[in-house]
Amino acid sequence: MISEKCGIPSESIIFGRTEKGKPYTVNTDIFFSISHSGDVVVCAVSENEIGIDVEKIRNVRLRIAEKFASPEEIGYIGDNLTRFFEIWTLKEAFFKCKGTGLGADIRSVTFDINGGI
């Protein structure tokens, strides 16, 4: 995808990683993000910083949300696994875009059910 977007051969693309581990291309102005879960792989390519996440909906202890979700998000999640993964993937994609990793400030970013921050 990067090769197609830049018009250069894929073997010419040089990859690097930031201090926090975010991958980037050294010799292009293109940004990308990759995620996988189960048998699904997604890749997003952009001229701007980007983050993407995908998660297979599976049984988890919903109390885990207390470690990453704000009180408003916990109220939205309730006992709904789909909503749990909706909030998780929003946060994962957001922090991938920022390139900071999932740090201590993960609960300080709150997404509303309409997709805002």
PDB file of C-alpha atoms in Angstrom:
ATOM      1  CA  MET A   1       0.000   0.000   0.000  1.00  0.00           C
ATOM      2  CA  ILE A   2       2.835   2.396   0.828  1.00  0.00           C
ATOM      3  CA  SER A   3       4.597   1.513  -2.414  1.00  0.00           C
ATOM      4  CA  GLU A   4       1.440   2.205  -4.396  1.00  0.00           C
ATOM      5  CA  LYS A   5       0.788   5.505  -2.582  1.00  0.00           C
ATOM      6  CA  CYS A   6       4.395   6.725  -3.080  1.00  0.00           C
ATOM      7  CA  GLY A   7       4.993   5.268  -6.513  1.00  0.00           C
ATOM      8  CA  ILE A   8       8.229   3.550  -5.449  1.00  0.00           C
ATOM      9  CA  PRO A   9       9.116  -0.163  -5.343  1.00  0.00           C
ATOM     10  CA  SER A  10       8.274  -1.842  -2.027  1.00  0.00           C
ATOM     11  CA  GLU A  11      11.847  -3.100  -1.643  1.00  0.00           C
ATOM     12  CA  SER A  12      13.008   0.555  -1.639  1.00  0.00           C
ATOM     13  CA  ILE A  13      10.973   1.475   1.455  1.00  0.00           C
ATOM     14  CA  ILE A  14      13.020   1.739   4.636  1.00  0.00           C
ATOM     15  CA  PHE A  15      11.252   1.233   7.972  1.00  0.00           C
ATOM     16  CA  GLY A  16      12.207   2.529  11.396  1.00  0.00           C
ATOM     17  CA  ARG A  17      10.715   2.749  14.899  1.00  0.00           C
ATOM     18  CA  THR A  18      10.348   5.696  17.245  1.00  0.00           C
ATOM     19  CA  GLU A  19      11.566   5.569  20.857  1.00  0.00           C
ATOM     20  CA  LYS A  20       8.090   4.347  21.873  1.00  0.00           C
ATOM     21  CA  GLY A  21       8.085   1.685  19.147  1.00  0.00           C
ATOM     22  CA  LYS A  22       5.808   3.286  16.555  1.00  0.00           C
ATOM     23  CA  PRO A  23       6.822   2.083  13.091  1.00  0.00           C
ATOM     24  CA  TYR A  24       7.390   4.627  10.337  1.00  0.00           C
ATOM     25  CA  THR A  25       8.940   4.904   6.909  1.00  0.00           C
ATOM     26  CA  VAL A  26      12.342   6.584   6.847  1.00  0.00           C
ATOM     27  CA  ASN A  27      12.341   7.576   3.191  1.00  0.00           C
ATOM     28  CA  THR A  28       8.714   8.573   2.495  1.00  0.00           C
ATOM     29  CA  ASP A  29       6.233  11.153   3.764  1.00  0.00           C
ATOM     30  CA  ILE A  30       3.591   8.460   4.237  1.00  0.00           C
ATOM     31  CA  PHE A  31       2.217   7.348   7.607  1.00  0.00           C
ATOM     32  CA  PHE A  32       0.754   3.924   8.303  1.00  0.00           C
ATOM     33  CA  SER A  33      -0.744   1.811  11.053  1.00  0.00           C
ATOM     34  CA  ILE A  34      -1.272  -1.943  11.252  1.00  0.00           C
ATOM     35  CA  SER A  35      -3.356  -4.110  13.562  1.00  0.00           C
ATOM     36  CA  HIS A  36      -4.404  -7.749  13.727  1.00  0.00           C
ATOM     37  CA  SER A  37      -6.696  -9.906  15.801  1.00  0.00           C
ATOM     38  CA  GLY A  38      -7.695 -13.483  15.155  1.00  0.00           C
ATOM     39  CA  ASP A  39      -7.551 -13.994  11.405  1.00  0.00           C
ATOM     40  CA  VAL A  40      -8.119 -10.319  10.535  1.00  0.00           C
ATOM     41  CA  VAL A  41      -5.338  -7.910   9.561  1.00  0.00           C
ATOM     42  CA  VAL A  42      -5.907  -4.226   8.783  1.00  0.00           C
ATOM     43  CA  CYS A  43      -3.565  -1.575   7.440  1.00  0.00           C
ATOM     44  CA  ALA A  44      -4.216   2.146   7.058  1.00  0.00           C
ATOM     45  CA  VAL A  45      -2.015   4.430   4.955  1.00  0.00           C
ATOM     46  CA  SER A  46      -2.262   8.219   4.986  1.00  0.00           C
ATOM     47  CA  GLU A  47      -0.472  11.481   4.302  1.00  0.00           C
ATOM     48  CA  ASN A  48      -1.243  12.376   7.954  1.00  0.00           C
ATOM     49  CA  GLU A  49      -0.525  10.639  11.255  1.00  0.00           C
ATOM     50  CA  ILE A  50      -2.881   7.688  11.590  1.00  0.00           C
ATOM     51  CA  GLY A  51      -3.758   4.913  14.019  1.00  0.00           C
ATOM     52  CA  ILE A  52      -5.917   1.843  13.542  1.00  0.00           C
ATOM     53  CA  ASP A  53      -6.973  -1.079  15.708  1.00  0.00           C
ATOM     54  CA  VAL A  54      -9.070  -4.188  15.256  1.00  0.00           C
ATOM     55  CA  GLU A  55     -10.105  -6.678  17.917  1.00  0.00           C
ATOM     56  CA  LYS A  56     -11.985  -9.933  17.685  1.00  0.00           C
ATOM     57  CA  ILE A  57     -14.907  -9.748  20.100  1.00  0.00           C
ATOM     58  CA  ARG A  58     -14.269 -12.430  22.671  1.00  0.00           C
ATOM     59  CA  ASN A  59     -15.209 -13.084  26.274  1.00  0.00           C
ATOM     60  CA  VAL A  60     -13.282 -10.877  28.673  1.00  0.00           C
ATOM     61  CA  ARG A  61     -13.854  -9.766  32.222  1.00  0.00           C
ATOM     62  CA  LEU A  62     -15.571  -6.445  31.764  1.00  0.00           C
ATOM     63  CA  ARG A  63     -14.007  -5.170  35.001  1.00  0.00           C
ATOM     64  CA  ILE A  64     -10.811  -4.785  32.963  1.00  0.00           C
ATOM     65  CA  ALA A  65     -12.439  -1.615  31.605  1.00  0.00           C
ATOM     66  CA  GLU A  66     -11.725   0.058  34.948  1.00  0.00           C
ATOM     67  CA  LYS A  67      -8.023   0.046  34.019  1.00  0.00           C
ATOM     68  CA  PHE A  68      -8.425   1.937  30.724  1.00  0.00           C
ATOM     69  CA  ALA A  69     -11.874   3.510  30.543  1.00  0.00           C
ATOM     70  CA  SER A  70     -13.065   6.748  32.082  1.00  0.00           C
ATOM     71  CA  PRO A  71     -16.145   6.653  34.355  1.00  0.00           C
ATOM     72  CA  GLU A  72     -18.303   7.900  31.460  1.00  0.00           C
ATOM     73  CA  GLU A  73     -17.021   5.146  29.194  1.00  0.00           C
ATOM     74  CA  ILE A  74     -17.569   2.511  31.883  1.00  0.00           C
ATOM     75  CA  GLY A  75     -21.186   3.689  32.124  1.00  0.00           C
ATOM     76  CA  TYR A  76     -21.528   3.366  28.351  1.00  0.00           C
ATOM     77  CA  ILE A  77     -19.927  -0.104  28.292  1.00  0.00           C
ATOM     78  CA  GLY A  78     -22.103  -1.545  31.057  1.00  0.00           C
ATOM     79  CA  ASP A  79     -22.155  -5.308  30.489  1.00  0.00           C
ATOM     80  CA  ASN A  80     -21.906  -5.098  26.699  1.00  0.00           C
ATOM     81  CA  LEU A  81     -18.853  -6.793  25.122  1.00  0.00           C
ATOM     82  CA  THR A  82     -19.331  -4.976  21.812  1.00  0.00           C
ATOM     83  CA  ARG A  83     -19.210  -1.619  23.579  1.00  0.00           C
ATOM     84  CA  PHE A  84     -16.168  -2.743  25.585  1.00  0.00           C
ATOM     85  CA  PHE A  85     -14.248  -3.479  22.391  1.00  0.00           C
ATOM     86  CA  GLU A  86     -15.583  -0.332  20.731  1.00  0.00           C
ATOM     87  CA  ILE A  87     -14.011   1.842  23.440  1.00  0.00           C
ATOM     88  CA  TRP A  88     -10.841  -0.287  23.578  1.00  0.00           C
ATOM     89  CA  THR A  89     -10.223  -0.055  19.820  1.00  0.00           C
ATOM     90  CA  LEU A  90     -10.906   3.694  19.806  1.00  0.00           C
ATOM     91  CA  LYS A  91      -8.304   4.187  22.535  1.00  0.00           C
ATOM     92  CA  GLU A  92      -5.778   1.830  20.960  1.00  0.00           C
ATOM     93  CA  ALA A  93      -6.090   3.568  17.577  1.00  0.00           C
ATOM     94  CA  PHE A  94      -5.878   7.022  19.185  1.00  0.00           C
ATOM     95  CA  PHE A  95      -2.683   6.228  21.090  1.00  0.00           C
ATOM     96  CA  LYS A  96      -1.176   4.476  18.066  1.00  0.00           C
ATOM     97  CA  CYS A  97      -1.795   7.658  16.109  1.00  0.00           C
ATOM     98  CA  LYS A  98      -0.140   9.743  18.823  1.00  0.00           C
ATOM     99  CA  GLY A  99       2.731   7.284  18.931  1.00  0.00           C
ATOM    100  CA  THR A 100       2.904   7.347  22.717  1.00  0.00           C
ATOM    101  CA  GLY A 101       1.791   3.819  23.509  1.00  0.00           C
ATOM    102  CA  LEU A 102      -0.854   2.945  26.050  1.00  0.00           C
ATOM    103  CA  GLY A 103       0.527   4.864  28.989  1.00  0.00           C
ATOM    104  CA  ALA A 104      -0.747   6.110  32.291  1.00  0.00           C
ATOM    105  CA  ASP A 105      -2.903   8.769  30.631  1.00  0.00           C
ATOM    106  CA  ILE A 106      -5.157   6.229  28.877  1.00  0.00           C
ATOM    107  CA  ARG A 107      -8.051   7.019  31.251  1.00  0.00           C
ATOM    108  CA  SER A 108      -7.631  10.783  30.705  1.00  0.00           C
ATOM    109  CA  VAL A 109      -8.931  10.515  27.131  1.00  0.00           C
ATOM    110  CA  THR A 110     -12.681   9.974  27.013  1.00  0.00           C
ATOM    111  CA  PHE A 111     -14.596   9.018  23.890  1.00  0.00           C
ATOM    112  CA  ASP A 112     -18.290   9.653  23.726  1.00  0.00           C
ATOM    113  CA  ILE A 113     -20.656   7.241  21.983  1.00  0.00           C
ATOM    114  CA  ASN A 114     -20.777   9.550  18.975  1.00  0.00           C
ATOM    115  CA  GLY A 115     -17.071   9.031  18.291  1.00  0.00           C
ATOM    116  CA  GLY A 116     -15.739  12.294  19.709  1.00  0.00           C
ATOM    117  CA  ILE A 117     -12.985  12.959  22.187  1.00  0.00           C
TER     118      ILE A 117
END
